[in-house]
XYZ file of C-alpha atoms in Angstrom:
612
model
C -19.389 -14.454 -16.365
C -20.026 -17.663 -18.353
C -16.924 -19.366 -16.964
C -17.538 -18.439 -13.335
C -17.998 -21.283 -10.904
C -21.552 -21.880 -9.687
C -20.347 -21.648 -6.084
C -17.663 -19.534 -4.534
C -14.502 -21.672 -4.452
C -12.311 -21.591 -1.360
C -9.139 -22.436 -3.270
C -7.865 -21.567 -6.731
C -9.896 -20.442 -9.711
C -11.724 -22.747 -12.121
C -9.448 -23.985 -14.895
C -11.529 -22.170 -17.520
C -10.890 -18.841 -15.847
C -7.191 -19.624 -15.478
C -6.934 -20.316 -19.205
C -8.897 -17.190 -20.105
C -6.782 -14.970 -17.813
C -3.614 -16.521 -19.230
C -4.840 -15.837 -22.739
C -5.545 -12.204 -21.915
C -2.074 -11.817 -20.424
C -0.348 -13.445 -23.390
C -2.347 -11.342 -25.821
C -1.396 -8.092 -24.103
C 2.249 -9.167 -23.950
C 2.262 -10.040 -27.656
C 0.895 -6.600 -28.546
C 3.488 -4.902 -26.340
C 6.405 -6.870 -27.797
C 5.160 -6.231 -31.336
C 5.147 -2.494 -30.685
C 8.680 -2.691 -29.293
C 9.912 -4.733 -32.273
C 8.409 -2.354 -34.831
C 9.852 0.639 -32.993
C 13.358 -0.760 -32.538
C 13.542 -1.851 -36.189
C 12.236 1.583 -37.251
C 9.321 0.051 -39.114
C 6.872 2.153 -37.142
C 7.123 5.614 -35.650
C 3.810 5.521 -33.799
C 5.424 5.407 -30.351
C 7.727 8.300 -31.217
C 4.880 10.412 -32.599
C 2.718 9.865 -29.535
C 5.667 10.445 -27.219
C 6.715 13.648 -28.991
C 3.192 15.022 -28.829
C 2.998 14.320 -25.105
C 6.550 15.546 -24.589
C 5.901 18.870 -26.280
C 3.323 19.591 -23.611
C 5.450 18.409 -20.695
C 8.965 19.375 -21.774
C 10.509 15.898 -21.692
C 11.699 13.467 -24.393
C 9.270 11.015 -25.973
C 10.797 8.082 -24.058
C 9.878 9.858 -20.806
C 6.530 11.384 -21.728
C 4.685 8.322 -23.069
C 5.767 5.869 -20.308
C 5.021 8.473 -17.634
C 1.490 9.168 -18.856
C 0.769 5.467 -19.399
C 2.105 4.472 -15.973
C 0.304 7.276 -14.158
C -3.064 6.373 -15.663
C -2.408 2.678 -15.026
C -1.566 3.252 -11.361
C -4.775 5.232 -10.824
C -6.795 2.458 -12.497
C -5.079 -0.193 -10.342
C -5.674 1.831 -7.158
C -9.375 2.168 -7.936
C -9.556 -1.550 -8.660
C -7.748 -2.472 -5.450
C -9.951 -0.386 -3.151
C -13.051 -1.601 -4.973
C -11.817 -5.196 -4.632
C -11.224 -4.838 -0.887
C -14.692 -3.362 -0.468
C -16.247 -6.249 -2.402
C -14.434 -8.904 -0.356
C -15.442 -7.264 2.906
C -19.036 -6.947 1.765
C -19.690 -10.281 0.032
C -16.702 -12.503 0.839
C -15.072 -14.818 -1.683
C -15.399 -14.381 -5.423
C -17.317 -16.782 -7.623
C -14.082 -16.653 -9.593
C -11.345 -14.081 -10.303
C -12.961 -13.049 -13.602
C -16.369 -12.705 -11.928
C -15.010 -9.785 -9.923
C -14.978 -6.624 -12.076
C -12.380 -4.976 -9.830
C -9.848 -7.635 -10.815
C -9.892 -6.420 -14.410
C -8.937 -2.924 -13.288
C -6.110 -4.333 -11.165
C -4.854 -6.599 -13.953
C -4.913 -3.944 -16.683
C -3.499 -1.338 -14.304
C -0.532 -3.470 -13.280
C 0.123 -4.517 -16.862
C 0.121 -0.838 -17.795
C 2.823 -0.155 -15.202
C 4.931 -2.997 -16.589
C 4.305 -1.800 -20.148
C 5.356 1.721 -19.174
C 8.695 0.367 -17.987
C 9.213 -1.677 -21.152
C 8.468 1.331 -23.361
C 10.801 3.548 -21.337
C 13.576 1.037 -21.986
C 12.748 0.475 -25.658
C 11.953 3.942 -26.994
C 15.389 5.710 -26.933
C 16.879 5.127 -30.393
C 19.430 7.738 -31.416
C 20.535 8.917 -27.999
C 21.987 7.568 -24.831
C 19.322 8.340 -22.207
C 21.654 10.015 -19.748
C 25.004 9.089 -18.161
C 23.330 6.623 -15.797
C 21.903 4.565 -18.674
C 22.473 0.812 -18.610
C 23.959 -0.882 -21.685
C 21.555 -3.611 -22.791
C 22.540 -4.674 -26.309
C 24.773 -3.240 -29.002
C 23.412 0.198 -29.802
C 20.735 -0.115 -27.105
C 21.079 1.745 -23.820
C 18.170 1.933 -21.399
C 17.433 4.581 -18.754
C 17.885 3.392 -15.191
C 14.419 4.753 -14.350
C 12.986 2.447 -17.006
C 14.819 -0.515 -15.482
C 13.363 0.214 -12.036
C 9.895 0.815 -13.456
C 10.005 -2.468 -15.374
C 11.279 -4.390 -12.352
C 8.637 -2.989 -10.010
C 5.889 -3.483 -12.583
C 6.910 -7.093 -13.234
C 7.088 -7.793 -9.489
C 3.571 -6.414 -9.003
C 2.147 -8.157 -12.072
C 3.688 -11.472 -10.985
C 1.653 -11.296 -7.795
C -1.582 -11.710 -9.780
C -1.066 -15.317 -11.022
C 0.862 -16.236 -7.868
C -2.182 -15.210 -5.841
C -4.164 -18.024 -7.445
C -1.337 -20.472 -6.795
C -1.268 -19.311 -3.183
C -5.003 -19.936 -2.804
C -4.611 -23.434 -4.231
C -1.944 -24.279 -1.660
C -3.273 -22.521 1.429
C -6.876 -21.498 0.777
C -8.093 -17.932 0.535
C -6.328 -15.812 3.149
C -8.870 -12.993 3.326
C -6.436 -10.273 4.383
C -4.715 -7.414 2.629
C -1.432 -8.548 4.154
C -1.336 -11.870 2.344
C 2.163 -12.288 0.833
C 1.020 -12.200 -2.794
C -1.239 -9.227 -2.041
C 1.791 -7.377 -0.687
C 3.571 -8.076 -3.962
C 0.731 -6.442 -5.898
C 0.566 -3.278 -3.826
C 4.271 -3.021 -2.998
C 5.455 -3.251 -6.589
C 2.844 -0.787 -7.810
C 3.574 1.760 -5.077
C 7.355 1.627 -5.429
C 7.196 1.927 -9.219
C 6.753 5.671 -8.636
C 10.462 5.886 -7.792
C 11.196 4.636 -11.300
C 9.044 7.434 -12.713
C 10.882 10.044 -10.645
C 14.245 8.777 -11.899
C 12.964 8.651 -15.461
C 11.902 12.286 -15.439
C 15.242 13.358 -13.964
C 17.079 11.466 -16.693
C 14.877 13.082 -19.317
C 15.620 16.592 -18.077
C 19.293 15.802 -17.691
C 19.405 14.769 -21.330
C 17.861 18.035 -22.459
C 19.688 20.502 -20.265
C 23.231 21.272 -19.152
C 22.373 23.823 -16.476
C 22.074 23.128 -12.747
C 19.406 20.501 -13.361
C 16.439 22.864 -13.047
C 15.259 23.923 -16.496
C 14.530 27.593 -16.839
C 11.226 27.004 -18.614
C 8.178 24.989 -17.657
C 8.907 25.230 -13.930
C 5.232 25.224 -12.947
C 4.403 22.222 -15.100
C 7.400 20.345 -13.772
C 6.453 21.187 -10.176
C 2.957 19.824 -10.771
C 4.340 16.602 -12.284
C 6.684 16.157 -9.348
C 3.825 16.850 -6.930
C 1.711 14.187 -8.610
C 4.630 11.734 -8.436
C 5.319 12.386 -4.755
C 1.600 12.346 -4.042
C 1.454 9.064 -5.940
C 4.234 7.700 -3.760
C 2.184 8.687 -0.721
C -0.829 6.927 -2.251
C 1.193 3.769 -2.817
C 2.637 3.710 0.684
C -0.820 4.291 2.171
C -2.317 1.184 0.577
C -0.767 -0.999 3.280
C -3.176 0.563 5.803
C -6.220 -0.612 3.824
C -7.737 -2.903 6.462
C -7.712 -0.055 8.972
C -9.330 2.258 6.410
C -12.268 -0.159 6.197
C -12.478 -0.749 9.987
C -11.678 -4.462 9.708
C -8.018 -4.678 10.791
C -6.787 -8.174 11.542
C -3.780 -6.913 13.482
C -3.110 -4.809 16.547
C -4.050 -1.142 16.345
C -0.475 0.084 16.991
C 0.501 -0.908 13.457
C -1.642 1.835 11.968
C 0.312 4.746 13.516
C 3.548 3.051 12.422
C 2.423 2.796 8.806
C 0.931 6.286 8.616
C 4.021 7.936 10.117
C 6.331 5.875 7.909
C 4.473 6.825 4.739
C 4.339 10.494 5.789
C 8.014 10.604 6.734
C 9.229 9.065 3.486
C 6.993 10.785 0.954
C 6.718 14.225 2.566
C 10.401 14.595 3.451
C 11.343 13.484 -0.064
C 8.821 15.900 -1.577
C 10.038 18.892 0.436
C 13.758 18.308 -0.099
C 13.351 17.466 -3.775
C 10.721 19.981 -4.861
C 11.376 22.918 -2.561
C 8.854 25.167 -0.854
C 5.339 23.753 -0.861
C 6.453 20.309 -2.009
C 5.055 18.433 0.986
C 1.769 20.327 0.892
C 1.426 19.787 -2.863
C 1.987 16.040 -2.443
C -0.691 15.871 0.264
C -3.099 17.900 -1.874
C -2.691 15.386 -4.718
C -3.168 12.503 -2.272
C -6.353 13.939 -0.773
C -7.912 14.701 -4.158
C -7.223 11.215 -5.544
C -8.051 9.199 -2.422
C -11.100 11.326 -1.709
C -12.304 10.925 -5.279
C -11.778 7.146 -5.305
C -13.571 6.803 -1.949
C -16.567 8.605 -3.429
C -16.491 6.342 -6.490
C -16.219 3.098 -4.495
C -18.765 4.157 -1.871
C -21.617 6.376 -3.104
C -21.099 5.754 -6.845
C -20.585 1.964 -6.811
C -22.724 1.402 -3.713
C -19.979 -0.455 -1.825
C -18.308 0.169 1.539
C -16.661 3.606 1.627
C -13.007 3.564 2.760
C -11.553 6.285 4.937
C -7.958 7.514 4.568
C -5.242 9.296 6.583
C -5.114 13.099 6.517
C -1.322 13.752 6.416
C -1.956 17.495 6.426
C -0.551 18.076 9.914
C 2.652 16.215 9.044
C 3.016 18.171 5.787
C 2.765 21.487 7.631
C 5.379 20.338 10.142
C 7.794 19.330 7.379
C 7.312 22.659 5.601
C 7.887 24.633 8.808
C 11.010 22.640 9.644
C 12.442 23.355 6.197
C 12.368 27.083 6.932
C 15.683 26.382 8.617
C 17.875 26.520 5.504
C 20.912 25.213 7.370
C 18.957 22.112 8.398
C 17.687 21.577 4.862
C 21.335 21.421 3.714
C 21.813 18.343 5.935
C 19.166 15.989 4.538
C 19.693 13.006 6.862
C 19.513 15.209 9.930
C 16.494 16.958 8.453
C 14.826 13.607 7.768
C 15.420 12.338 11.306
C 14.131 15.529 12.959
C 11.140 15.639 10.629
C 10.451 12.002 11.487
C 10.294 12.815 15.189
C 7.848 15.639 14.509
C 5.723 13.419 12.274
C 5.715 10.673 14.915
C 4.637 13.004 17.733
C 2.739 16.129 16.667
C 1.759 14.656 13.299
C 0.670 11.476 15.082
C -1.560 13.546 17.356
C -3.290 15.147 14.360
C -3.935 11.724 12.846
C -5.317 10.493 16.183
C -7.812 13.348 16.111
C -8.702 12.560 12.489
C -9.530 8.925 13.373
C -12.149 10.137 15.848
C -14.174 11.430 12.887
C -13.385 8.855 10.218
C -12.939 5.456 11.899
C -15.237 3.415 14.104
C -12.114 1.823 15.591
C -10.446 5.130 16.429
C -7.233 5.515 18.409
C -7.652 5.707 22.176
C -5.657 5.562 25.396
C -4.986 1.832 25.028
C -2.380 2.551 22.351
C -1.300 5.983 23.580
C 2.233 5.052 24.651
C 3.060 2.161 22.346
C 1.276 3.754 19.382
C 3.268 6.973 19.795
C 6.550 5.049 20.073
C 5.693 3.080 16.934
C 4.812 6.322 15.128
C 8.157 7.875 16.115
C 9.996 4.801 14.803
C 8.010 4.902 11.564
C 8.511 8.646 11.184
C 12.285 8.485 11.660
C 12.736 5.488 9.355
C 10.529 7.114 6.726
C 12.249 10.481 7.114
C 15.715 8.978 6.633
C 14.650 7.006 3.559
C 12.852 10.056 2.154
C 15.987 12.149 2.645
C 18.060 9.527 0.803
C 15.560 9.433 -2.058
C 15.620 13.217 -2.439
C 19.424 13.181 -2.209
C 19.617 10.593 -4.961
C 17.235 12.500 -7.217
C 19.306 15.669 -6.684
C 22.544 13.732 -7.279
C 23.895 14.444 -3.797
C 23.907 11.080 -2.090
C 26.184 10.710 0.936
C 29.080 8.265 0.834
C 28.026 4.752 -0.255
C 28.816 3.295 3.163
C 26.529 5.829 4.838
C 23.723 5.348 2.321
C 23.867 1.548 2.572
C 23.913 1.694 6.371
C 20.826 3.918 6.427
C 18.899 1.682 4.007
C 19.795 -1.614 5.682
C 19.328 -0.211 9.176
C 15.962 1.302 8.261
C 14.717 -1.975 6.796
C 15.802 -3.904 9.896
C 14.251 -1.401 12.306
C 11.030 -1.344 10.305
C 10.929 -5.147 10.263
C 11.384 -5.234 14.048
C 8.587 -2.683 14.535
C 6.230 -4.649 12.281
C 7.107 -7.850 14.131
C 6.272 -6.142 17.407
C 2.909 -5.033 16.018
C 2.144 -8.567 14.872
C 2.780 -10.034 18.319
C -0.589 -10.779 19.894
C -1.693 -13.093 22.675
C -4.851 -15.167 22.925
C -6.101 -16.015 26.434
C -6.771 -19.642 27.171
C -9.421 -19.230 29.856
C -11.735 -16.460 28.615
C -15.369 -17.146 27.791
C -18.277 -14.990 26.664
C -21.954 -15.599 27.362
C -24.401 -14.017 24.921
C -27.949 -12.851 25.293
C -29.747 -12.762 21.935
C -32.884 -10.623 21.606
C -34.315 -10.923 18.111
C -35.402 -7.684 16.448
C -36.396 -9.226 13.099
C -36.805 -12.868 12.177
C -36.661 -12.716 8.358
C -33.881 -11.882 7.854
C -32.736 -12.383 11.412
C -31.212 -9.448 13.269
C -30.796 -9.123 17.012
C -29.591 -7.003 19.885
C -26.811 -8.754 21.745
C -25.613 -8.593 25.346
C -22.210 -9.974 26.303
C -20.886 -11.146 29.668
C -17.148 -11.801 29.683
C -15.631 -14.252 32.168
C -13.374 -13.386 33.959
C -15.027 -9.998 34.327
C -11.733 -8.150 34.866
C -10.186 -9.552 31.677
C -10.651 -6.264 29.806
C -9.054 -3.208 31.433
C -8.610 -0.283 29.007
C -9.381 -1.886 25.639
C -8.618 -0.609 22.165
C -11.947 -2.138 21.254
C -14.696 -4.457 22.439
C -16.914 -4.693 19.392
C -18.965 -6.880 17.147
C -18.024 -7.181 13.484
C -20.422 -8.661 10.946
C -19.122 -8.898 7.388
C -19.312 -10.781 4.089
C -23.116 -10.899 4.136
C -23.649 -8.151 1.560
C -22.315 -5.375 3.749
C -20.291 -4.507 6.835
C -21.406 -3.763 10.394
C -18.824 -2.679 12.963
C -20.356 -1.616 16.256
C -18.503 -0.708 19.415
C -20.221 -2.249 22.437
C -21.570 -0.115 25.276
C -20.242 -1.096 28.683
C -23.065 -1.777 31.178
C -21.006 -3.053 34.095
C -17.817 -4.915 34.950
C -17.316 -7.368 32.126
C -20.780 -6.779 30.620
C -21.596 -5.071 27.327
C -24.441 -4.563 24.873
C -24.881 -3.537 21.262
C -26.110 -0.088 20.332
C -27.729 -1.410 17.135
C -29.006 -4.786 15.901
C -26.506 -7.071 14.190
C -27.249 -9.604 11.400
C -27.396 -13.321 12.256
C -28.432 -14.868 8.952
C -27.363 -15.881 5.476
C -23.678 -15.591 4.672
C -22.927 -13.056 7.407
C -19.993 -13.843 9.685
C -20.672 -12.215 13.037
C -18.143 -12.270 15.859
C -17.199 -10.562 19.100
C -13.718 -8.986 18.894
C -11.601 -7.915 21.864
C -8.329 -5.979 21.636
C -6.656 -4.905 24.870
C -2.918 -4.178 24.850
C -1.256 -7.198 23.266
C -4.408 -9.284 23.534
C -6.239 -9.819 20.247
C -8.965 -12.434 20.345
C -12.472 -13.205 19.147
C -15.562 -15.268 19.919
C -17.858 -16.536 17.140
C -21.515 -15.504 17.431
C -22.874 -16.699 14.078
C -21.076 -18.350 11.159
C -22.805 -19.812 8.093
C -22.369 -23.311 6.791
C -19.696 -23.388 4.085
C -19.708 -26.495 1.920
C -16.592 -25.453 -0.003
C -14.436 -25.737 3.124
C -16.473 -28.416 4.892
C -17.627 -26.171 7.749
C -21.016 -26.489 9.440
C -23.127 -23.589 10.647
C -22.269 -22.046 14.006
C -25.725 -20.900 15.182
C -26.492 -17.910 17.402
C -28.529 -19.040 20.415
C -29.710 -17.086 23.409
C -27.685 -17.912 26.541
C -24.851 -19.633 24.684
C -21.311 -19.594 26.150
C -18.273 -19.846 23.888
C -14.514 -19.655 24.412
C -12.234 -16.967 23.004
C -10.057 -18.169 20.116
C -7.552 -16.575 17.711
C -9.251 -14.094 15.372
C -7.625 -15.648 12.318
C -9.678 -18.815 12.809
C -12.840 -16.792 12.152
C -11.742 -13.892 9.955
C -9.732 -16.210 7.705
C -11.981 -19.234 8.008
C -11.001 -20.449 4.528
C -7.271 -20.543 5.311
C -5.773 -24.021 5.523
C -2.306 -25.533 5.622
C -0.812 -22.255 6.913
C 1.812 -24.128 8.940
C 4.792 -26.335 8.269
C 7.700 -26.223 5.870
C 5.818 -25.342 2.673
C 4.174 -22.312 4.320
C 7.510 -21.104 5.688
C 9.359 -21.592 2.405
C 6.625 -19.828 0.426
C 6.739 -16.786 2.697
C 10.543 -16.695 2.569
C 10.474 -16.752 -1.247
C 8.142 -13.735 -1.311
C 10.340 -11.992 1.274
C 13.447 -12.626 -0.832
C 11.730 -11.163 -3.905
C 10.717 -8.090 -1.913
C 14.249 -7.535 -0.635
C 15.521 -7.944 -4.188
C 13.145 -5.191 -5.337
C 14.333 -2.879 -2.552
C 17.935 -3.637 -3.516
C 17.202 -2.898 -7.185
C 15.622 0.452 -6.333
C 18.569 1.345 -4.098
C 20.968 0.423 -6.886
C 19.019 2.500 -9.410
C 18.906 5.633 -7.251
C 22.593 5.254 -6.419
C 23.593 4.716 -10.040
C 21.713 7.803 -11.170
C 23.105 9.962 -8.352
C 26.740 9.011 -8.864
C 26.912 8.792 -12.643
C 25.044 11.979 -13.470
C 27.486 14.761 -14.325
C 25.676 17.701 -12.745
C 24.623 18.044 -9.102
C 21.388 19.739 -8.173
C 21.306 21.822 -4.990
C 18.928 20.933 -2.224
C 15.806 23.015 -2.147
C 16.369 26.416 -0.510
C 20.142 25.846 -0.340
C 22.593 27.920 -2.413
C 23.781 26.072 -5.490
C 27.450 26.476 -4.529
C 26.934 25.409 -0.902
C 28.348 21.957 -0.076
C 25.664 19.577 1.169
C 25.940 16.579 3.437
C 28.169 13.924 1.939
C 29.604 16.275 -0.707
C 32.627 18.437 -1.267
C 32.850 21.718 -3.156
C 33.833 19.804 -6.280
C 31.594 16.772 -6.261
C 30.000 13.925 -4.433
C 32.257 11.991 -2.099
C 32.825 8.502 -3.391
C 31.599 9.226 -6.914
C-alpha cells in the first residue's frame, strides 16, 4: 500500500491511513443514507424491487429479505476476514499499517454491511406497520424491533474498528483476541444474528394470521432458521479463537467454558425454536462454514489453519433430550438439563476432539475444574438459549423471571470468566537451556530445558515452546526426560523476527521464560539472544506475548475498560429489551416445538402470556 508505514508501528496507524480509512467510511455512509433518503421520499424504488425479488424466493416482505441477505453475506465476509487476520498476526506479527493488511478490508466491509442491513430494515417499510412490536420513530415511520437490534449490534461492532486504533495509540498493540475493542468487533457481529431472527419473525407475523408457522415454504424457512442458528453458533465460537490457533494467552479451563456456553445457548435455542433436527441443522451449518473458511485461510491462502469445536455430541444430546415432549414444554427446565448434559457428556466429546485437532489438547490437569467450568457454561447457555427461543415463539415467562435469568446468567458467566483469568506467576522459578544448533542460516536449534526447582511442575496442562510472528507458528510440546528436565521433539527457530519462549501451565500457574526475542526499534526493546547454557527467570506470559503493550495500568486503563464493559452491557440490555418487546406485543403465540398448540407452556396461561 502506498500509504503504509515503512516499519511496523507499535502504536496507532499512520495519519495517512487514518484519513483514507475515514474517507472510505464516510463514503459508504453517504451512499447508504442517500439510498435511504431516495427510498423514504419515494424517488427511487430500487430497494423495494430488489427486496421483492429476494422476498418472492424466501416468502418474506422486502424489508426482511434484502437486509437478511445483505447481513448474512456481510457476516460471512467479516468472519473470513477475522480468522485470516488472526492467522496473519500470529504468523507475521504487527501490521505495517491497518490498510496494509488485506483481511482488515474484509472485516471493515463486513461489519459495515451488518450495520447497513439494520439501517435498511428500519428504513424500507413504507405503507405498513412492520408488526405489533414495531417502534415508532417519526410520524408515519415505524421500524421493526429486529431492525433496531440489528442496527445497534452492527453499530457497536463497527465502532470497535476506529476505537481499536485509538486503543493502540494509548496502550500499544495488545496482540490478543480478547482485547476490549476486539471483543466489540466480534461480540457485536455475533449477536447481530438475534436481530435477524427477530426480523424474520416480524416479517412472517405481518404476512400471516395463523399460529405463526406459515403453511407454505416450511422447508425454506427451516433452512433459513438453521443458517441463522448456525450463524449464532459461529458468532459465539469466535471468542475461542486463540485456542483454535494453539496460542491461548489464558488458562486452558476457559476453553471448555466457552465451548459449552456457545453450545448450550445456540443448540437449545435451535431445538426449541425450530423443532426436530434444529440443533443438528445448526451444527451442520456451523461445520460447513467453519470448515470451509479454515480451508480458505490455511491451504488456499497459505496461512495458519485454525481448528474449531465439533459440537456434534452436544447437538445429539439436545435432540435426544427433546424427545421428552413434557420437558420441551418447560423451556427453562429443558435448558438447564440440556446445559448439564452439554457440560458433561458433550464436554467429554469435545475433549476427545481436541486430541486430534489441537496441539494443546485437554488433559488431566483440567479434568475437574474444566468439567465444572463446562457445566457452568452449559447451564448458563442453556437458560439463555431457552429464553431466546421463548421470546421468538412469543412465550416468554413473567418479566421478573426472565430478568432474573438474564442478570443471573451474566453474573455467573462473569464470575466463571474471572476464575479462568486468575493465574499465578512463581517468583523463584528458573529455567536453564541447552541450545544445539541444527542450522545456522537461518538459525534453528534443538533445545533442552532444566527447570529449577525440579518439582515445580506436577501434572501440567502444557510444558511447551511457542515460536510465532516470524512468518509462521511453531508450537511443540516438550518431551519429559527426567524430573524437571525436558527436550524438544523438533528444532525451533531462533532468528529474525521470531519470538520463541518456553511456556508452562500447571493448574493456576501460567508463566513463561524468553528463549529468543528480536530487537524491536519501534518499542525500544533490544534483542534477547539465545545462548547455550543460559539461565533465565520465569515471568508473566503477557510480558512476552504482548511485548508491545504499554501503559496497561492506572486510572486511564481502568476507565477505558469500564467504558467498553458499559457499552457491552448496554448491547445485552438492548437485545433483551428487543426480544421481550417482540414476545409480549405480538398478538399470536407460537407453540414450542413438539408441544400441542393449545397446551400451556411455562410462564403462560391458556389465554395468553402472563404479564403481557
